[in-house]
């Protein structure tokens, strides 16, 4: 599309980011031009749990081109502490729970870094890292979180007394009474396995010390530029005003870059120590063994339903595999536990939660951050309840969805920050109705019969979800008109491939009546904006967009006031369009003229009694989150002889509030659905009994590719949020949450005559065959 046309919010203009990406001129961490950088490679543990007895670097240090090799002992004077800061500070969290910059005495998972080699090239650094000789005393490892919580289990680190990091209960109402009142009860055990993020670009850090000013510049592929700035300043004792963190183009985050990693401290530390630029870029195996992962939750859940088909109680327990350390917090477990009820009315609830350490990669947020796991449990229970009650699955859901007349709807639980969970807007029955119509739910039986006549097992599944989006407490935006007439937007939000710059440019351009070509958006640079929260929790358009909206209004108001003074006309006569402020009789001034006049000249008064410049900074504040909803459905073909699953149709109905760029919004839904398909059918991060990772390449860890994907039909059924001036809601995560539930539900539905019950995800062909064979009906499939 031609981006030169004037536009604001609500228009599907082409992304301003795409030209650089398509032409290969985008700049990622590995592309930042630096004179003669050194390259780093980390020495990582091959053992899941062991004491470090000695590290011999002598042979590696003799390799030509090796500049330095550093263990934890070598960095003690270069960092204020070897222990990383906790991402979400909490007084209830033990102080010995976070990872180390480099492991000093003990390693607790395969892939934990214990030394870093710096050399003239990455090849040399890798060769030298292989030559570092480490003597280990191998200790018992714990791979299964269920075993980790058992009395007498070996601890995953010798410094802790128990593998149980947290144990709590979330509850309201009176579950005991309703579960002993003769209602229909369905129950099952569920397993949602762990997976990785696997953005196209791995993690990367480049640190460049400026010897003339004692300034340290750090480029990082992160979702948290300002948080990284604070962590480096704290960990290195680097003055904040002599530290700059820049996030260049980011090839995806998906949550795995929403934390501060040990490598992001170690690389600046050695660069400052050596007084030379040092770069490290993660390879794919490192991502498998050292970037955070998510999931591995074991649930037991029970649902009580009355004679009218209404849910009267929900209870159960969940064990959450947290990995070896706590780099950020335990939000994934809490999100899952507190969101189990989803978009349904559940009057009585009780869930016991255990957060357990294991000798595996630490767990933190990946797209959805606990919500997909909870959704899977809830939606699978609803499918089972419908089967037991002999009612239609869609009808049972419709009876229990939060009705629109009860919105805003306050759930009887609180967020991890202690705030009420208030569904601010939406119409969940309307979303499901739109889904059923679009997927032709009523006509499915005829399609299924026709398929069976051809020997094909066809199934349909549906799932509903809701997720809070737009996490605060604030985001910052500065809008400035330069004397050239160019409009710049600086923000503390962070662009990571989702089209943030286009979105913010559209919001800004709409106020000035210009095209997005007239707008420059700079995100993820701590030298331009002092405060920012970054990119996570489907918050960018809500928080940064609202800040840009407010700042743009302020700049337009100032431009009108200055133009009125310069043209000697009433301010009420001024209008802004095409980069000009126009008054009565067609008299006008360009924004460039106004900005130039407000720049000031020595000895002359400004044309308007105000601070100089034509700019405004806005910090949009909002602690409440807006809830985005989704209703998804899919059809699948299942070959019970091979276990092959083919997705034939997929419909995603989304409530994303007002859309800034409908085309990009649809693309976000596509990406979310594909991510969910991976979670449902492909992505399995396997570990053996000794906590050794088994899936360490894409030969074992599968991702969905084009041939496995159906056409994804996206329907927006939007209910604007009252919590922000744009009426927008998050998109990307919400589209992932119900996918696995809908797909697994469809597979089970296709095999309902065989009696297959599926309570786990992901589901591969071999595992499906095992479930089919377990029913004893496999001989009668054809």
XYZ file of C-alpha atoms in Angstrom, residues 118-674:
557
model
C 36.761 -13.751 24.731
C 38.689 -14.014 21.466
C 39.332 -12.246 18.182
C 36.595 -14.266 16.440
C 33.605 -16.363 17.412
C 35.266 -19.425 15.897
C 38.317 -19.012 18.095
C 36.170 -18.359 21.145
C 34.200 -21.558 20.555
C 37.371 -23.592 20.033
C 38.867 -22.198 23.219
C 35.691 -22.835 25.195
C 35.963 -26.523 24.265
C 39.510 -26.517 25.671
C 38.532 -25.181 29.109
C 38.846 -28.146 31.448
C 36.267 -28.281 34.238
C 36.308 -30.887 36.987
C 32.847 -31.689 38.336
C 31.461 -33.665 41.235
C 28.179 -34.896 39.784
C 25.204 -34.623 42.132
C 21.687 -36.109 41.951
C 19.372 -34.298 39.544
C 15.599 -33.888 39.612
C 13.823 -33.882 36.263
C 10.138 -34.286 37.167
C 8.447 -31.574 39.225
C 6.123 -34.172 40.758
C 9.132 -36.007 42.159
C 10.690 -32.696 43.197
C 7.921 -31.988 45.724
C 8.060 -35.434 47.305
C 9.605 -35.678 50.794
C 13.194 -36.863 50.614
C 13.736 -35.690 47.063
C 17.294 -34.433 46.464
C 17.412 -30.660 46.240
C 18.171 -29.134 42.853
C 20.739 -26.834 44.500
C 22.657 -27.584 47.675
C 22.000 -24.035 48.950
C 18.234 -24.625 49.324
C 16.427 -26.733 51.887
C 13.418 -27.657 49.754
C 12.515 -27.799 46.078
C 9.124 -26.268 46.859
C 9.593 -22.578 46.173
C 5.985 -21.607 46.828
C 2.895 -23.344 48.074
C -0.462 -21.582 48.313
C -4.176 -21.910 47.791
C -6.479 -19.665 45.792
C -10.084 -19.982 46.866
C -13.452 -18.311 47.195
C -16.969 -19.513 47.908
C -17.640 -22.931 49.439
C -16.328 -25.723 47.229
C -16.808 -28.383 49.897
C -20.574 -27.888 50.007
C -21.194 -27.927 46.262
C -19.018 -30.992 45.717
C -21.040 -32.935 48.302
C -24.457 -31.760 47.141
C -25.137 -34.438 44.532
C -24.219 -32.443 41.444
C -22.655 -34.042 38.389
C -18.885 -34.095 38.812
C -16.274 -34.514 36.115
C -12.575 -34.841 36.879
C -9.310 -35.545 35.135
C -5.548 -35.208 35.333
C -3.885 -32.866 32.840
C -0.362 -32.314 31.628
C 0.770 -29.308 29.619
C 4.381 -29.848 28.608
C 7.180 -27.300 28.491
C 8.292 -25.521 25.342
C 10.568 -22.744 24.124
C 10.063 -19.360 22.449
C 12.346 -19.728 19.406
C 12.162 -16.294 17.867
C 13.901 -16.018 14.489
C 16.698 -14.002 16.123
C 18.279 -15.438 19.228
C 19.525 -13.335 22.104
C 22.494 -11.066 21.528
C 24.564 -8.475 23.415
C 27.198 -6.007 22.250
C 28.997 -3.801 24.781
C 31.253 -0.922 23.730
C 33.164 1.109 26.340
C 33.998 4.720 25.397
C 37.374 5.303 27.008
C 37.298 9.080 26.545
C 34.110 9.555 28.566
C 33.915 6.366 30.667
C 30.571 5.743 29.000
C 29.351 2.228 28.332
C 27.075 1.567 25.351
C 25.161 -1.695 25.241
C 23.088 -3.070 22.372
C 20.823 -5.951 23.299
C 18.039 -7.943 21.660
C 15.758 -7.433 24.622
C 12.161 -6.585 25.374
C 13.208 -4.406 28.325
C 15.716 -1.702 27.395
C 15.135 0.494 30.443
C 15.025 -2.440 32.844
C 18.282 -3.706 31.371
C 19.773 -0.225 31.819
C 18.860 -0.321 35.507
C 20.206 -3.861 35.966
C 23.558 -3.141 34.322
C 23.969 0.056 36.331
C 23.242 -1.869 39.521
C 25.312 -4.954 38.749
C 28.374 -3.125 37.391
C 28.199 -0.026 39.566
C 28.071 1.939 36.325
C 26.751 5.513 36.707
C 23.334 5.697 35.053
C 24.219 8.845 33.123
C 27.269 7.094 31.682
C 25.343 4.113 30.410
C 23.234 3.852 27.269
C 21.207 0.800 26.302
C 19.964 0.523 22.731
C 17.670 -2.082 21.285
C 18.103 -2.241 17.507
C 15.811 -4.312 15.295
C 14.621 -7.366 17.190
C 13.746 -10.564 15.391
C 10.955 -11.526 17.750
C 10.684 -11.843 21.498
C 7.640 -13.938 22.454
C 8.466 -13.440 26.136
C 11.867 -15.125 26.165
C 13.551 -11.699 25.967
C 11.316 -10.297 28.718
C 13.920 -10.686 31.427
C 17.508 -9.791 32.238
C 19.876 -12.656 31.496
C 23.289 -13.344 33.042
C 24.886 -12.895 29.609
C 23.552 -9.325 29.467
C 25.617 -8.521 32.550
C 28.662 -10.690 31.826
C 29.335 -9.207 28.376
C 29.339 -5.543 29.546
C 31.463 -6.579 32.526
C 34.197 -8.155 30.406
C 34.015 -5.351 27.827
C 34.599 -2.785 30.537
C 37.344 -4.947 32.032
C 39.128 -5.328 28.691
C 38.300 -1.752 27.588
C 37.319 -3.151 24.181
C 34.024 -3.934 22.387
C 32.754 -7.449 23.095
C 29.876 -9.202 21.319
C 27.954 -12.394 21.977
C 25.150 -13.757 19.810
C 23.263 -16.832 20.927
C 23.286 -19.868 18.671
C 20.248 -22.117 18.394
C 21.559 -24.842 20.702
C 22.203 -22.216 23.367
C 18.608 -21.114 23.028
C 17.487 -24.676 23.682
C 19.689 -25.024 26.764
C 19.922 -21.552 28.323
C 17.063 -19.266 27.209
C 14.069 -19.456 29.525
C 11.303 -21.949 28.812
C 7.705 -22.265 29.939
C 5.078 -24.786 30.934
C 5.366 -28.315 32.350
C 2.362 -28.170 34.630
C 0.532 -31.125 36.124
C -3.076 -30.506 37.104
C -5.832 -32.439 38.774
C -9.131 -30.623 38.303
C -12.764 -31.317 39.143
C -15.897 -29.493 37.989
C -19.338 -29.678 39.611
C -22.372 -28.911 37.392
C -25.996 -28.613 38.445
C -29.085 -29.980 36.692
C -29.441 -26.793 34.625
C -25.956 -27.248 33.186
C -24.467 -24.430 35.249
C -21.006 -24.688 36.748
C -21.336 -24.534 40.521
C -17.805 -25.395 41.560
C -14.264 -25.844 40.317
C -11.420 -27.226 42.387
C -8.110 -28.985 42.030
C -4.357 -28.816 42.352
C -1.444 -27.852 40.162
C 2.300 -28.517 40.302
C 4.327 -26.047 38.284
C 7.854 -26.846 37.070
C 9.856 -23.672 37.721
C 13.287 -24.880 36.643
C 16.507 -24.396 38.559
C 16.260 -20.683 39.443
C 13.851 -17.759 39.614
C 15.141 -15.095 37.231
C 11.952 -13.060 37.144
C 9.254 -14.249 39.509
C 6.564 -16.890 39.741
C 4.018 -15.031 37.625
C 3.505 -17.904 35.160
C 2.221 -20.209 37.876
C 0.050 -17.497 39.425
C -1.348 -16.411 36.080
C -2.358 -19.975 35.315
C -3.902 -20.546 38.732
C -5.829 -17.277 38.864
C -7.135 -17.498 35.283
C -8.529 -21.033 35.387
C -12.153 -19.870 35.358
C -11.604 -18.039 32.055
C -14.626 -16.182 30.626
C -17.067 -18.306 32.655
C -19.094 -17.706 35.798
C -17.748 -20.003 38.503
C -19.345 -19.301 41.905
C -17.083 -21.571 43.990
C -13.393 -22.163 43.420
C -10.380 -23.711 45.136
C -6.946 -24.523 43.749
C -3.837 -25.727 45.570
C -0.588 -24.673 43.895
C 2.981 -25.872 44.306
C 5.830 -24.138 42.490
C 8.734 -26.569 42.312
C 12.382 -26.273 41.360
C 13.858 -28.871 38.999
C 17.281 -29.210 37.376
C 16.058 -27.748 34.114
C 16.243 -24.392 32.374
C 14.525 -21.693 34.477
C 10.916 -20.944 33.623
C 9.485 -17.517 32.845
C 7.001 -16.019 30.440
C 6.427 -17.164 26.871
C 3.515 -15.869 24.785
C 0.446 -16.156 26.994
C 2.376 -16.463 30.274
C 0.395 -19.231 31.945
C -3.018 -18.472 30.453
C -2.917 -21.164 27.695
C -2.283 -23.873 30.290
C -5.239 -22.852 32.429
C -7.452 -22.511 29.370
C -6.558 -26.038 28.296
C -7.649 -27.479 31.641
C -10.920 -25.509 31.751
C -11.952 -26.180 28.165
C -11.129 -29.888 28.375
C -13.278 -30.155 31.504
C -16.149 -28.466 29.678
C -15.871 -30.919 26.780
C -15.907 -33.815 29.240
C -18.884 -32.352 31.106
C -20.841 -31.960 27.876
C -20.177 -35.614 27.043
C -21.264 -36.816 30.490
C -24.377 -34.633 30.519
C -25.290 -35.495 26.940
C -25.529 -31.852 25.894
C -23.940 -29.936 23.066
C -20.502 -28.540 23.854
C -21.307 -25.079 22.517
C -24.592 -24.953 24.404
C -22.922 -25.871 27.697
C -20.413 -23.091 27.218
C -23.098 -20.585 26.290
C -24.946 -21.298 29.544
C -21.856 -20.491 31.586
C -20.194 -17.582 29.790
C -20.148 -14.281 31.653
C -23.306 -12.518 30.400
C -22.877 -9.039 28.902
C -25.215 -7.480 31.457
C -22.772 -8.433 34.229
C -19.843 -6.610 32.621
C -17.818 -4.985 34.104
C -17.465 -8.276 35.924
C -15.274 -8.590 39.016
C -13.762 -12.007 39.543
C -13.449 -13.025 43.208
C -9.645 -13.269 42.938
C -6.870 -10.716 42.809
C -3.895 -10.268 40.516
C -0.393 -11.039 41.742
C -0.105 -7.311 42.495
C -3.161 -7.513 44.765
C -5.496 -5.695 42.359
C -9.045 -6.874 41.600
C -9.530 -8.890 38.412
C -12.184 -6.840 36.630
C -13.335 -7.782 33.134
C -13.914 -4.235 31.920
C -15.682 -4.856 28.600
C -16.740 -7.456 26.080
C -19.561 -9.807 25.122
C -18.468 -13.427 25.315
C -21.759 -15.010 24.183
C -21.622 -12.791 21.094
C -18.085 -13.973 20.309
C -19.114 -17.620 20.470
C -22.240 -16.977 18.412
C -20.110 -15.332 15.731
C -17.752 -18.317 15.801
C -20.515 -20.899 15.435
C -21.960 -19.030 12.474
C -18.620 -18.526 10.720
C -17.487 -22.134 11.106
C -20.975 -23.469 10.241
C -21.220 -25.407 13.463
C -24.815 -26.407 12.680
C -23.756 -28.036 9.424
C -20.878 -30.001 10.882
C -22.746 -33.283 11.340
C -23.437 -33.494 7.607
C -19.778 -32.815 6.861
C -18.714 -35.433 9.388
C -21.038 -38.053 7.913
C -19.733 -37.363 4.424
C -16.169 -37.688 5.667
C -16.862 -40.977 7.411
C -18.318 -42.314 4.177
C -14.870 -41.680 2.700
C -13.166 -43.350 5.672
C -12.067 -40.037 7.164
C -12.453 -39.202 10.845
C -13.523 -35.539 11.083
C -13.841 -33.602 14.333
C -14.669 -30.074 15.427
C -13.523 -28.254 18.543
C -14.272 -24.898 20.110
C -12.721 -22.918 22.958
C -13.282 -19.548 24.597
C -10.764 -17.392 26.385
C -10.150 -14.051 28.010
C -6.910 -12.357 28.992
C -6.009 -9.105 30.757
C -3.871 -6.959 28.467
C -2.071 -3.646 28.741
C -0.113 -4.159 31.941
C 0.964 -0.886 33.573
C 1.789 1.043 35.550
C 2.780 3.477 32.781
C 4.420 4.034 29.436
C 6.185 7.100 28.119
C 6.060 8.902 24.781
C 7.632 12.145 23.613
C 6.263 13.765 20.453
C 8.400 16.484 18.916
C 8.094 18.600 15.759
C 11.558 19.498 14.488
C 12.384 22.748 12.671
C 12.600 20.671 9.490
C 8.951 19.733 9.918
C 9.746 16.117 10.675
C 7.753 14.700 13.583
C 9.532 12.320 15.940
C 8.062 9.947 18.479
C 10.311 8.603 21.229
C 8.925 5.914 23.487
C 9.886 3.589 26.305
C 7.942 0.824 24.563
C 9.911 -1.607 22.462
C 9.590 -2.676 18.840
C 10.253 -6.398 18.350
C 8.743 -7.194 14.984
C 5.056 -6.643 15.713
C 4.707 -3.327 13.848
C 4.911 -1.001 16.839
C 6.461 1.842 14.869
C 3.684 1.766 12.290
C 1.040 1.689 15.000
C 2.465 4.637 16.912
C 3.089 6.561 13.690
C -0.549 6.089 12.679
C -1.802 7.346 16.018
C 0.452 10.388 15.821
C -0.181 11.078 12.116
C -3.924 11.159 12.648
C -3.595 14.174 14.925
C -1.468 16.147 12.480
C -3.277 15.097 9.299
C -0.098 13.739 7.699
C 1.098 10.395 6.378
C 3.216 8.062 8.467
C 6.134 8.985 6.194
C 6.276 12.256 8.127
C 6.794 10.418 11.424
C 9.985 8.899 12.837
C 9.450 6.475 15.707
C 12.410 5.649 17.962
C 11.857 2.935 20.545
C 14.166 1.076 22.889
C 16.879 3.699 23.369
C 17.430 4.874 26.939
C 19.161 8.077 25.828
C 15.942 9.568 24.418
C 13.395 8.622 27.075
C 14.377 8.292 30.721
C 11.621 5.893 31.737
C 9.939 3.015 29.991
C 8.496 -0.408 30.695
C 9.147 -2.198 27.393
C 7.253 -4.814 25.438
C 5.283 -7.577 27.160
C 1.767 -8.569 28.270
C 0.094 -7.293 25.077
C 0.560 -3.740 26.326
C 2.300 -1.727 23.631
C -0.605 -0.184 21.725
C -2.622 0.297 24.891
C 0.036 1.988 26.983
C 2.475 3.519 24.464
C -0.296 4.261 21.971
C -2.271 6.137 24.602
C 0.857 8.060 25.617
C 1.486 9.033 21.975
C -2.166 10.008 21.652
C -1.985 12.301 24.672
C 1.363 13.836 23.703
C 0.131 14.451 20.147
C -2.928 16.260 21.458
C -0.693 18.482 23.574
C 1.629 19.297 20.658
C -1.286 20.072 18.357
C -2.759 22.360 21.004
C 0.551 24.179 21.363
C 0.962 24.469 17.581
C -2.493 26.027 17.336
C -1.725 28.456 20.148
C 1.627 29.511 18.659
C 0.145 29.896 15.170
C -2.693 32.006 16.548
C -0.169 34.313 18.198
C 1.962 34.526 15.052
C -1.003 35.086 12.739
C -2.732 37.349 15.271
C -5.949 35.352 15.022
C -8.077 33.634 17.649
C -6.913 30.147 18.585
C -10.401 28.814 17.928
C -9.901 29.593 14.222
C -6.807 27.355 13.943
C -6.951 23.873 12.398
C -4.143 21.400 11.717
C -3.952 19.455 8.472
C -1.289 18.443 5.921
C 1.474 19.640 8.229
C 0.047 23.174 8.348
C -1.870 25.175 10.900
C -4.478 27.178 9.020
C -6.552 30.074 10.293
C -9.096 32.501 8.872
C -8.841 33.687 5.271
C -6.604 30.725 4.429
C -3.629 32.145 6.275
C -1.375 29.348 7.450
C 1.966 28.388 8.896
C 3.732 25.098 8.431
C 4.615 23.049 11.459
C 8.245 23.539 10.431
C 7.841 27.335 10.607
C 6.231 27.116 14.015
C 8.908 24.734 15.349
C 11.646 26.987 13.979
C 10.106 30.049 15.616
C 9.795 28.211 18.942
C 13.442 27.168 18.738
C 14.184 30.773 19.594
C 16.876 33.220 18.546
C 19.389 34.983 20.832
C 18.009 38.268 22.150
C 14.508 37.827 20.709
C 11.321 36.841 22.535
C 9.559 33.654 21.632
C 6.420 34.272 19.564
C 4.345 32.613 22.271
C 4.790 32.727 26.048
C 5.730 29.118 26.645
C 8.658 26.782 27.036
C 10.752 26.565 23.864
C 10.228 23.896 21.244
C 7.174 22.205 19.827
C 7.054 19.017 21.824
C 5.305 17.242 24.665
C 6.014 14.230 26.857
C 3.233 12.064 28.195
C 3.329 9.278 30.752
C 0.118 7.307 30.325
C -0.802 5.724 33.655
C -3.153 2.788 34.108
C -2.981 0.051 36.722
C -6.161 -1.657 35.511
C -5.899 -4.022 32.577
C -8.384 -4.306 29.755
C -9.664 -7.789 28.955
C -9.482 -9.112 25.398
C -11.604 -12.104 24.496
C -11.503 -14.832 21.880
C -13.636 -17.672 20.633
C -11.827 -20.161 18.407
C -12.931 -23.209 16.479
C -11.279 -25.699 14.180
C -11.953 -28.826 12.180
C -9.450 -31.642 11.948
C -9.051 -34.854 10.016
C -7.519 -37.709 11.991
C -6.014 -40.850 10.533
C -6.379 -43.377 13.377
C -4.062 -45.829 11.635
C -1.080 -43.447 11.615
C -2.007 -40.839 14.222
C -1.722 -38.091 11.606
C -3.687 -34.926 12.399
C -4.592 -32.488 9.614
C -6.090 -29.095 10.372
C -8.660 -28.381 7.674
C -10.370 -25.238 8.991
C -9.589 -22.665 11.639
C -11.712 -19.697 12.702
C -10.532 -17.125 15.240
C -13.092 -14.641 16.534
C -11.368 -11.880 18.484
C -12.426 -8.965 20.665
C -9.464 -6.615 20.405
C -11.261 -3.327 20.974
C -10.707 -0.586 18.410
C -8.165 -1.536 15.751
C -5.398 0.881 14.813
C -4.331 -1.107 11.740
C -6.775 -3.915 10.879
C -4.364 -5.648 8.512
C -1.598 -5.782 11.120
C -4.116 -6.879 13.736
C -5.114 -9.797 11.546
C -1.442 -10.659 11.114
C -1.009 -10.683 14.890
C -3.896 -13.144 15.168
C -2.345 -15.353 12.502
C 0.937 -15.367 14.409
C -0.800 -16.146 17.693
C -2.765 -19.016 16.192
C 0.326 -20.530 14.560
